[in-house]
C-alpha cells in the first residue's frame, strides 16, 4: 500500500461561474481519520466527488493508492455524499441487498450485521419512504460501510442525527478506523472533528490549507 492512500495534485475544477477547486494539493495518509472543514460553498463536496471519481478535474490529478482514480463503482471506496438515494418502496435491508448485488462481496448476514451496527432494526420491514431523516442517514452510513472498504469518504455524515446518534457514529467510525479503514470526512461541527480526526485541513473558497 502506498504511504498516502489519496494524493491530490494541483486539482482544478471549474464550473461556469465558479472555480470550485483552485490548485488543491493534499495527501491523506493511510490508516488515519482526516477532517476537512470549511464554509458552505467552499468546495468540500466537489473535492470529495472528484476523489470518488464522480466528477472529472479540469487539470491536476488524484491518485488512489498510487493509481489515478477510476470510475466510482470500480473502486474500494465507501461513500456518503449529500442525501443518499434509496428506493422508498423497499425496506432498508432490501435497499442494501440491491446495492450489495452489484459487487456480490457480502452476504445477507453481513448486511444485517451492518444494519445492527448503525442502529437500524435488521429485521425491520418498514419501507424507507417511512423512515425518519436520522434513519435515512443511518442507512446511508450502512450503505457506505457494508463492504468494509479501505477508504471511507464521508461528506457531513452526522447531518440529521440526534446527540446519541452522533456519539454512536463517532464510536463506529473509530472502530472501522481501528480495523484498518482510512476515513476522510467533512463536518460543520468542531466537536466531531476534534473527537475523531488526526489531521484537519480547511477549504476556503476553493483553496485548501492545512
Ligand atoms: N454541478 C455543479 N455545477 C455548478 N457549480 C457547482 C456544481 N457543484 C458545485 N458547484 C459550485 O462549487 C462551489 C463549491 O461547492 P461545494 O458543494 O463543493 O461546497 P461545500 O464546501 O461542499 O459546501 P457545503 O458546506 O454547503 O456542503 C460552489 O460555489 C458551488 O455552487
Ligand atoms: Mg458540501
Coordinates of N, CA and C and ligand atoms in Angstrom, one line a residue:
X1 N 0.8 -1.2 0.0 CA 0.0 0.0 0.0 C 0.9 1.3 0.0
X2 N 0.5 2.2 -0.8 CA 1.3 3.5 -0.8 C 1.1 4.2 0.6
X3 N 2.2 5.0 0.9 CA 2.1 5.7 2.2 C 0.9 6.6 2.3
X4 N 0.7 7.3 1.2 CA -0.5 8.1 1.1 C -1.6 7.4 0.3
X5 N -2.7 7.2 0.9 CA -3.8 6.5 0.2 C -4.4 7.3 -0.8
X6 N -4.5 8.6 -0.5 CA -5.1 9.6 -1.5 C -4.1 10.7 -1.7
X7 N -3.8 11.0 -2.9 CA -2.9 12.2 -3.2 C -3.6 13.0 -4.2
X8 N -3.9 14.3 -3.8 CA -4.5 15.2 -4.7 C -3.4 16.2 -5.2
X9 N -3.2 16.3 -6.5 CA -2.1 17.1 -7.0 C -2.6 18.2 -7.9
X10 N -2.4 19.4 -7.4 CA -2.8 20.7 -8.2 C -4.2 20.5 -8.9
X11 N -5.2 20.1 -8.1 CA -6.5 19.8 -8.7 C -7.2 21.1 -9.0
X12 N -7.7 21.2 -10.2 CA -8.5 22.4 -10.6 C -9.9 21.9 -11.1
X13 N -10.9 22.4 -10.6 CA -12.3 22.1 -11.1 C -13.0 23.4 -11.3
X14 N -13.4 23.7 -12.5 CA -14.2 24.9 -12.8 C -15.6 24.6 -13.2
X15 N -16.5 25.5 -12.8 CA -17.8 25.5 -13.4 C -18.0 26.8 -14.1
X16 N -19.1 27.0 -14.7 CA -19.3 28.3 -15.5 C -19.0 29.5 -14.7
X17 N -19.6 29.6 -13.5 CA -19.5 30.8 -12.7 C -18.4 30.7 -11.6
X18 N -18.0 29.5 -11.2 CA -17.1 29.4 -10.1 C -15.9 28.5 -10.4
X19 N -14.8 28.7 -9.8 CA -13.8 27.7 -9.7 C -13.8 27.1 -8.4
X20 N -14.3 25.9 -8.3 CA -14.6 25.2 -7.0 C -13.3 24.7 -6.4
X21 N -12.3 24.3 -7.2 CA -11.0 23.8 -6.7 C -9.9 24.6 -7.4
X22 N -9.1 25.3 -6.6 CA -8.1 26.1 -7.2 C -6.7 25.6 -6.8
X23 N -6.2 24.7 -7.7 CA -4.9 24.1 -7.4 C -4.8 23.5 -6.1
X24 N -5.7 22.6 -5.8 CA -5.7 22.0 -4.5 C -4.7 20.8 -4.5
X25 N -3.8 20.9 -3.5 CA -2.8 19.8 -3.3 C -2.8 19.3 -1.9
X26 N -3.0 18.0 -1.7 CA -3.1 17.5 -0.4 C -2.9 16.0 -0.4
X27 N -2.3 15.4 0.6 CA -2.1 14.0 0.7 C -2.7 13.5 2.0
X28 N -3.4 12.4 1.9 CA -4.0 11.8 3.0 C -3.4 10.4 3.3
X29 N -2.8 10.3 4.5 CA -2.1 9.1 4.9 C -3.0 8.0 5.1
X30 N -2.6 6.8 4.8 CA -3.4 5.6 5.1 C -3.5 5.4 6.6
X31 N -4.7 4.8 7.0 CA -4.8 4.4 8.3 C -5.3 5.5 9.3
X32 N -5.5 6.7 8.8 CA -5.9 7.8 9.7 C -7.3 8.2 9.5
X33 N -7.8 9.1 10.4 CA -9.1 9.8 10.1 C -8.7 11.2 9.8
X34 N -9.1 11.7 8.7 CA -8.7 13.1 8.2 C -10.0 13.9 8.2
X35 N -9.9 15.2 8.6 CA -11.1 16.0 8.6 C -10.9 17.2 7.6
X36 N -12.0 17.6 7.0 CA -12.0 18.8 6.2 C -13.1 19.7 6.7
X37 N -12.7 20.9 7.0 CA -13.7 21.9 7.4 C -13.8 23.0 6.4
X38 N -14.7 23.9 6.5 CA -14.8 25.0 5.6 C -16.3 25.4 5.4
X39 N -16.4 26.7 5.0 CA -17.8 27.3 4.9 C -18.6 26.6 3.8
X40 N -19.9 26.9 3.8 CA -20.8 26.5 2.7 C -20.2 27.0 1.4
X41 N -20.2 26.1 0.4 CA -19.8 26.5 -0.9 C -18.3 26.6 -1.1
X42 N -17.5 26.2 -0.1 CA -16.0 26.3 -0.2 C -15.4 25.3 -1.1
X43 N -16.1 24.2 -1.4 CA -15.5 23.2 -2.4 C -15.3 21.8 -1.8
X44 N -15.8 21.6 -0.6 CA -15.5 20.3 0.1 C -16.2 19.1 -0.7
X45 N -17.5 19.3 -1.0 CA -18.2 18.2 -1.7 C -17.6 18.0 -3.1
X46 N -17.2 19.1 -3.8 CA -16.6 18.9 -5.1 C -15.3 18.1 -5.0
X47 N -14.5 18.4 -4.0 CA -13.3 17.6 -3.8 C -13.6 16.2 -3.6
X48 N -14.6 15.9 -2.8 CA -15.0 14.5 -2.5 C -15.5 13.8 -3.7
X49 N -16.3 14.5 -4.5 CA -16.8 13.9 -5.8 C -15.6 13.6 -6.7
X50 N -14.6 14.4 -6.7 CA -13.5 14.2 -7.6 C -12.7 13.0 -7.1
X51 N -12.5 12.9 -5.8 CA -11.8 11.8 -5.2 C -12.5 10.4 -5.5
X52 N -13.8 10.5 -5.5 CA -14.6 9.3 -5.7 C -14.7 8.9 -7.2
X53 N -14.3 9.8 -8.1 CA -14.5 9.5 -9.5 C -15.8 9.9 -10.0
X54 N -16.6 10.6 -9.3 CA -17.9 11.1 -9.8 C -17.8 12.3 -10.7
X55 N -16.7 13.0 -10.5 CA -16.5 14.3 -11.3 C -15.1 14.3 -11.8
X56 N -14.9 14.8 -13.0 CA -13.6 14.9 -13.6 C -12.9 16.3 -13.3
X57 N -11.7 16.3 -13.0 CA -10.9 17.5 -12.9 C -10.7 18.2 -14.2
X58 N -10.6 19.5 -14.2 CA -10.2 20.2 -15.4 C -8.7 20.1 -15.6
X59 N -7.9 20.1 -14.5 CA -6.5 19.8 -14.6 C -6.0 19.3 -13.2
X60 N -4.8 18.7 -13.2 CA -4.3 18.1 -12.0 C -4.6 16.6 -12.0
X61 N -4.3 16.0 -10.9 CA -4.5 14.6 -10.8 C -4.9 14.1 -9.4
X62 N -5.6 13.0 -9.3 CA -5.9 12.4 -8.0 C -5.5 11.0 -8.1
X63 N -4.6 10.6 -7.1 CA -4.1 9.2 -7.1 C -4.7 8.5 -5.9
X64 N -5.2 7.3 -6.1 CA -5.7 6.5 -5.1 C -4.8 5.3 -5.0
X65 N -4.1 5.2 -3.8 CA -3.1 4.1 -3.6 C -2.1 4.1 -4.8
X66 N -1.7 5.3 -5.2 CA -0.7 5.4 -6.2 C -1.2 5.4 -7.7
X67 N -2.5 5.1 -7.8 CA -3.0 4.9 -9.2 C -4.1 6.0 -9.5
X68 N -4.2 6.5 -10.7 CA -5.2 7.5 -11.0 C -6.6 7.0 -10.7
X69 N -7.5 7.8 -10.1 CA -8.8 7.4 -9.8 C -9.6 6.8 -11.0
X70 N -10.4 5.8 -10.7 CA -11.2 5.2 -11.7 C -12.6 5.5 -11.4
X71 N -13.6 5.2 -12.4 CA -15.0 5.4 -12.1 C -15.4 4.8 -10.7
X72 N -16.3 5.4 -10.1 CA -16.7 5.1 -8.7 C -16.9 3.6 -8.4
X73 N -17.7 2.9 -9.3 CA -18.0 1.6 -8.9 C -16.9 0.6 -8.9
X74 N -15.8 1.0 -9.6 CA -14.7 0.1 -9.8 C -13.7 0.3 -8.6
X75 N -14.0 1.1 -7.6 CA -13.1 1.3 -6.5 C -13.6 0.8 -5.2
X76 N -12.6 0.6 -4.3 CA -12.9 0.1 -3.0 C -13.1 1.3 -2.0
X77 N -14.1 2.1 -2.3 CA -14.4 3.3 -1.5 C -15.9 3.2 -1.0
X78 N -16.1 3.5 0.2 CA -17.4 3.7 0.8 C -17.7 5.2 0.8
X79 N -18.9 5.5 0.3 CA -19.2 6.9 0.1 C -20.5 7.4 0.7
X80 N -20.4 8.5 1.4 CA -21.7 9.3 1.7 C -21.5 10.7 1.1
X81 N -22.2 11.0 0.1 CA -22.2 12.4 -0.4 C -23.6 12.9 -0.5
X82 N -23.9 14.0 0.2 CA -25.2 14.6 0.2 C -26.2 13.5 0.6
X83 N -27.5 13.7 0.2 CA -28.5 12.8 0.5 C -28.4 11.5 -0.3
X84 N -28.1 10.4 0.4 CA -28.1 9.1 -0.4 C -29.4 8.8 -0.9
X85 N -29.5 8.3 -2.1 CA -30.8 7.9 -2.7 C -31.1 6.5 -2.5
X86 N -32.3 6.2 -2.0 CA -32.8 4.9 -1.7 C -34.1 4.7 -2.4
X87 N -34.5 3.5 -2.6 CA -35.9 3.2 -3.1 C -36.9 3.2 -2.0
X88 N -37.8 4.1 -2.1 CA -38.7 4.3 -0.9 C -39.6 3.1 -0.7
X89 N -40.0 2.4 -1.7 CA -41.0 1.3 -1.5 C -40.3 0.0 -1.1
X90 N -39.0 0.0 -0.7 CA -38.4 -1.2 -0.2 C -37.9 -0.9 1.2
X91 N -37.7 -2.0 1.9 CA -37.1 -1.9 3.3 C -35.7 -1.5 3.2
X92 N -35.1 -1.1 4.4 CA -33.7 -0.8 4.4 C -32.9 -2.0 4.0
X93 N -33.2 -3.2 4.5 CA -32.5 -4.4 4.1 C -32.5 -4.6 2.6
X94 N -33.7 -4.5 2.0 CA -33.8 -4.8 0.6 C -33.0 -3.7 -0.3
X95 N -33.0 -2.5 0.2 CA -32.2 -1.5 -0.5 C -30.7 -1.9 -0.4
X96 N -30.2 -2.2 0.7 CA -28.8 -2.6 0.8 C -28.5 -3.9 0.0
X97 N -29.5 -4.8 0.0 CA -29.3 -6.0 -0.7 C -29.1 -5.8 -2.2
X98 N -29.9 -4.8 -2.7 CA -29.9 -4.5 -4.1 C -28.5 -3.9 -4.4
X99 N -28.0 -3.0 -3.5 CA -26.7 -2.3 -3.8 C -25.6 -3.4 -3.7
X100 N -25.7 -4.3 -2.7 CA -24.7 -5.3 -2.5 C -24.6 -6.3 -3.7
X101 N -25.7 -6.4 -4.4 CA -25.7 -7.3 -5.5 C -24.9 -6.8 -6.7
X102 N -24.5 -5.5 -6.7 CA -23.6 -5.0 -7.7 C -22.3 -5.7 -7.7
X103 N -21.7 -5.8 -6.4 CA -20.4 -6.3 -6.3 C -20.3 -7.8 -5.8
X104 N -21.4 -8.2 -5.2 CA -21.5 -9.5 -4.6 C -20.4 -9.9 -3.7
X105 N -20.0 -9.0 -2.8 CA -18.9 -9.2 -1.9 C -19.4 -9.6 -0.5
X106 N -20.6 -9.3 -0.2 CA -21.1 -9.6 1.1 C -22.4 -10.4 1.1
X107 N -22.6 -11.1 2.3 CA -23.8 -11.9 2.4 C -24.9 -11.2 3.1
X108 N -26.1 -11.8 3.1 CA -27.3 -11.2 3.7 C -27.0 -11.0 5.2
X109 N -26.3 -11.9 5.8 CA -26.0 -11.8 7.2 C -25.1 -10.6 7.5
X110 N -24.1 -10.4 6.6 CA -23.3 -9.2 6.8 C -24.0 -7.9 6.6
X111 N -25.0 -7.9 5.7 CA -25.9 -6.7 5.6 C -26.7 -6.5 6.9
X112 N -27.2 -7.6 7.4 CA -28.0 -7.5 8.7 C -27.1 -7.0 9.8
X113 N -25.8 -7.5 9.9 CA -24.9 -7.0 10.9 C -24.6 -5.5 10.8
X114 N -24.5 -5.1 9.5 CA -24.2 -3.7 9.3 C -25.4 -2.8 9.8
X115 N -26.6 -3.3 9.4 CA -27.8 -2.5 9.9 C -27.8 -2.4 11.4
X116 N -27.5 -3.5 12.1 CA -27.4 -3.5 13.5 C -26.4 -2.5 14.0
X117 N -25.2 -2.5 13.4 CA -24.1 -1.6 13.8 C -24.5 -0.2 13.7
X118 N -25.4 0.2 12.7 CA -25.8 1.6 12.6 C -27.0 1.9 13.4
X119 N -27.5 0.9 14.1 CA -28.7 1.2 15.0 C -30.0 1.1 14.3
X120 N -30.1 0.3 13.2 CA -31.4 0.1 12.5 C -31.7 -1.4 12.7
X121 N -33.0 -1.6 12.7 CA -33.5 -3.0 13.0 C -33.2 -3.9 11.8
X122 N -32.4 -4.9 11.9 CA -32.0 -5.7 10.7 C -33.2 -6.5 10.2
X123 N -34.2 -6.7 11.0 CA -35.4 -7.4 10.6 C -36.6 -6.5 10.2
X124 N -36.3 -5.2 10.4 CA -37.4 -4.2 10.1 C -38.0 -4.3 8.7
X125 N -39.3 -4.3 8.7 CA -40.0 -4.3 7.4 C -40.4 -2.9 6.8
X126 N -40.2 -1.9 7.7 CA -40.6 -0.6 7.3 C -40.0 -0.1 6.0
X127 N -40.8 0.4 5.1 CA -40.2 1.0 3.9 C -39.4 2.2 4.2
X128 N -38.4 2.4 3.3 CA -37.5 3.6 3.5 C -38.3 4.9 3.4
X129 N -39.4 4.9 2.6 CA -40.2 6.1 2.4 C -40.8 6.5 3.8
X130 N -40.9 5.6 4.7 CA -41.4 5.9 6.0 C -40.4 6.1 7.1
X131 N -39.1 6.1 6.7 CA -38.0 6.4 7.6 C -38.0 7.8 8.0
X132 N -37.5 8.1 9.3 CA -37.2 9.5 9.7 C -35.9 9.9 9.0
X133 N -35.6 11.2 9.1 CA -34.4 11.7 8.5 C -33.2 11.0 9.0
X134 N -33.1 10.9 10.4 CA -32.0 10.2 11.0 C -31.8 8.7 10.6
X135 N -33.0 8.1 10.4 CA -32.9 6.7 10.0 C -32.4 6.6 8.6
X136 N -32.8 7.5 7.7 CA -32.2 7.5 6.3 C -30.7 7.7 6.4
X137 N -30.3 8.7 7.3 CA -28.9 8.9 7.3 C -28.1 7.7 7.8
X138 N -28.7 7.0 8.8 CA -28.1 5.8 9.3 C -28.0 4.7 8.2
X139 N -29.0 4.6 7.4 CA -29.0 3.7 6.3 C -27.9 4.1 5.3
X140 N -27.7 5.4 5.1 CA -26.7 5.9 4.2 C -25.3 5.5 4.7
X141 N -25.1 5.6 6.0 CA -23.8 5.1 6.6 C -23.7 3.6 6.4
X142 N -24.8 2.9 6.6 CA -24.7 1.4 6.4 C -24.3 1.1 5.0
X143 N -24.9 1.8 4.1 CA -24.5 1.5 2.6 C -23.0 1.8 2.4
X144 N -22.5 2.9 3.0 CA -21.1 3.2 2.8 C -20.1 2.2 3.4
X145 N -20.5 1.7 4.6 CA -19.5 0.8 5.3 C -19.8 -0.7 5.0
X146 N -20.9 -1.1 4.4 CA -21.2 -2.5 4.5 C -20.2 -3.4 3.8
X147 N -19.5 -3.0 2.8 CA -18.5 -3.8 2.2 C -17.1 -3.6 2.8
X148 N -17.0 -2.9 3.9 CA -15.8 -2.7 4.6 C -14.7 -2.2 3.7
X149 N -14.9 -1.0 3.0 CA -13.9 -0.5 2.1 C -12.7 0.0 2.8
X150 N -11.6 0.1 2.1 CA -10.4 0.5 2.7 C -10.4 2.1 2.9
X151 N -11.2 2.7 2.1 CA -11.3 4.2 2.2 C -12.8 4.6 2.3
X152 N -13.1 5.4 3.3 CA -14.4 5.9 3.5 C -14.4 7.4 3.3
X153 N -15.2 7.9 2.4 CA -15.4 9.3 2.1 C -16.7 9.7 2.7
X154 N -16.7 10.5 3.7 CA -18.0 10.8 4.4 C -18.2 12.3 4.4
X155 N -19.1 12.8 3.6 CA -19.4 14.2 3.5 C -20.5 14.5 4.5
X156 N -20.2 15.2 5.6 CA -21.1 15.5 6.6 C -22.0 14.3 7.1
X157 N -21.3 13.3 7.6 CA -22.0 12.1 7.9 C -22.9 12.2 9.1
X158 N -22.7 13.3 9.9 CA -23.5 13.4 11.2 C -24.8 14.2 11.0
X159 N -25.0 14.7 9.8 CA -26.2 15.5 9.5 C -27.5 14.7 9.8
X160 N -28.4 15.4 10.5 CA -29.7 14.8 10.8 C -29.7 13.8 11.9
X161 N -28.5 13.5 12.6 CA -28.5 12.6 13.7 C -28.7 13.3 15.0
X162 N -29.4 12.6 15.9 CA -29.5 13.2 17.3 C -28.2 13.0 18.0
X163 N -28.2 13.6 19.3 CA -27.0 13.6 20.1 C -26.4 12.2 20.2
X164 N -27.4 11.3 20.6 CA -27.0 9.9 20.8 C -26.4 9.3 19.5
X165 N -27.1 9.6 18.4 CA -26.7 9.1 17.1 C -25.3 9.5 16.8
X166 N -25.0 10.8 17.1 CA -23.7 11.3 16.8 C -22.6 10.6 17.6
X167 N -22.9 10.4 18.8 CA -21.9 9.7 19.7 C -21.7 8.2 19.2
X168 N -22.8 7.6 18.8 CA -22.7 6.2 18.3 C -21.9 6.1 17.0
X169 N -22.2 7.1 16.1 CA -21.5 7.1 14.8 C -20.0 7.4 15.0
X170 N -19.7 8.3 16.0 CA -18.3 8.5 16.2 C -17.6 7.3 16.6
X171 N -18.2 6.5 17.6 CA -17.6 5.2 18.0 C -17.4 4.3 16.8
X172 N -18.5 4.2 16.0 CA -18.4 3.3 14.8 C -17.3 3.7 13.9
X173 N -17.1 5.0 13.6 CA -16.1 5.4 12.7 C -14.7 5.1 13.3
X174 N -14.6 5.3 14.6 CA -13.3 5.0 15.3 C -13.0 3.5 15.1
X175 N -14.0 2.7 15.3 CA -13.9 1.2 15.3 C -13.4 0.8 13.9
X176 N -14.1 1.3 12.9 CA -13.8 1.0 11.5 C -12.3 1.4 11.2
X177 N -11.9 2.6 11.7 CA -10.6 3.0 11.5 C -9.6 2.1 12.2
X178 N -9.9 1.7 13.4 CA -9.0 0.7 14.1 C -8.9 -0.6 13.3
X179 N -10.0 -0.9 12.6 CA -10.0 -2.2 11.8 C -9.2 -2.0 10.5
X180 N -8.8 -0.7 10.2 CA -7.9 -0.5 9.1 C -8.4 0.5 8.0
X181 N -9.7 1.0 8.2 CA -10.2 1.9 7.2 C -9.6 3.3 7.3
X182 N -9.2 3.9 6.2 CA -8.8 5.3 6.2 C -10.1 6.1 6.0
X183 N -10.3 7.2 6.7 CA -11.5 7.9 6.6 C -11.2 9.4 6.3
X184 N -11.9 9.9 5.4 CA -11.8 11.4 5.1 C -13.2 11.9 5.3
X185 N -13.4 12.8 6.2 CA -14.8 13.3 6.5 C -14.8 14.8 6.6
X186 N -16.0 15.4 6.2 CA -16.2 16.8 6.4 C -17.2 17.0 7.5
X187 N -17.1 18.0 8.2 CA -18.2 18.3 9.2 C -18.2 19.8 9.5
X188 N -19.4 20.3 9.8 CA -19.5 21.7 10.3 C -19.4 21.7 11.8
X189 N -19.3 20.6 12.4 CA -19.2 20.6 13.9 C -17.8 20.3 14.4
X190 N -17.3 21.3 15.1 CA -15.9 21.3 15.5 C -15.7 20.1 16.5
X191 N -16.7 19.7 17.2 CA -16.5 18.6 18.2 C -16.3 17.3 17.5
X192 N -17.0 17.1 16.4 CA -16.8 15.9 15.6 C -15.3 15.8 15.1
X193 N -14.9 16.9 14.6 CA -13.5 16.9 14.1 C -12.5 16.7 15.2
X194 N -12.7 17.3 16.3 CA -11.8 17.2 17.5 C -11.8 15.7 18.0
X195 N -13.0 15.2 18.1 CA -13.1 13.8 18.7 C -12.6 12.8 17.7
X196 N -12.5 13.0 16.4 CA -12.2 11.9 15.5 C -10.9 12.1 14.7
X197 N -10.6 13.3 14.3 CA -9.6 13.4 13.3 C -8.2 13.6 13.8
X198 N -7.3 13.0 13.1 CA -5.9 13.2 13.4 C -5.3 14.3 12.6
X199 N -5.8 14.6 11.4 CA -5.4 15.8 10.6 C -6.6 16.6 10.2
X200 N -6.4 17.8 10.1 CA -7.5 18.7 9.7 C -7.0 19.7 8.7
X201 N -7.8 19.8 7.6 CA -7.5 21.0 6.7 C -8.7 21.8 6.4
X202 N -8.5 23.0 6.0 CA -9.7 23.9 5.8 C -9.8 24.3 4.4
X203 N -11.0 24.2 3.8 CA -11.2 24.6 2.5 C -11.8 26.0 2.6
X204 N -11.2 26.9 1.8 CA -11.7 28.3 1.8 C -11.7 28.8 0.3
X205 N -12.9 28.9 -0.1 CA -13.1 29.4 -1.5 C -12.3 28.7 -2.5
X206 N -12.3 27.4 -2.4 CA -11.6 26.6 -3.4 C -10.1 26.3 -3.2
X207 N -9.6 26.9 -2.1 CA -8.2 26.7 -1.7 C -8.1 25.9 -0.4
X208 N -7.2 25.0 -0.3 CA -7.1 24.1 0.8 C -5.8 24.5 1.6
X209 N -6.0 24.7 3.0 CA -4.9 25.0 3.8 C -4.9 24.0 5.0
X210 N -3.7 23.5 5.4 CA -3.6 22.5 6.4 C -3.6 23.2 7.8
Ligands
LIG1 N1 -22.5 20.7 -10.5 C1 -22.2 22.0 -10.3 N2 -22.4 22.9 -11.2 C2 -22.0 24.2 -11.0 N3 -21.5 24.6 -9.8 C3 -21.2 23.7 -8.8 C4 -21.6 22.4 -9.0 N4 -21.3 21.7 -7.9 C5 -20.7 22.6 -7.0 N5 -20.7 23.9 -7.6 C6 -20.2 25.1 -7.0 O1 -18.9 24.8 -6.5 C7 -18.7 25.5 -5.3 C8 -18.3 24.5 -4.2 O2 -19.4 23.7 -3.8 P1 -19.4 22.5 -2.8 O3 -20.7 21.8 -2.9 O4 -18.1 21.8 -3.0 O5 -19.3 23.3 -1.4 P2 -19.2 22.7 0.0 O6 -17.9 23.1 0.6 O7 -19.4 21.2 0.0 O8 -20.4 23.4 0.8 P3 -21.4 22.9 1.9 O9 -20.7 23.1 3.2 O10 -22.6 23.8 1.8 O11 -21.7 21.5 1.7 C9 -20.0 26.3 -5.0 O12 -19.8 27.6 -5.5 C10 -21.0 25.5 -5.8 O13 -22.0 26.4 -6.3
LIG2 MG1 -20.9 20.0 0.7

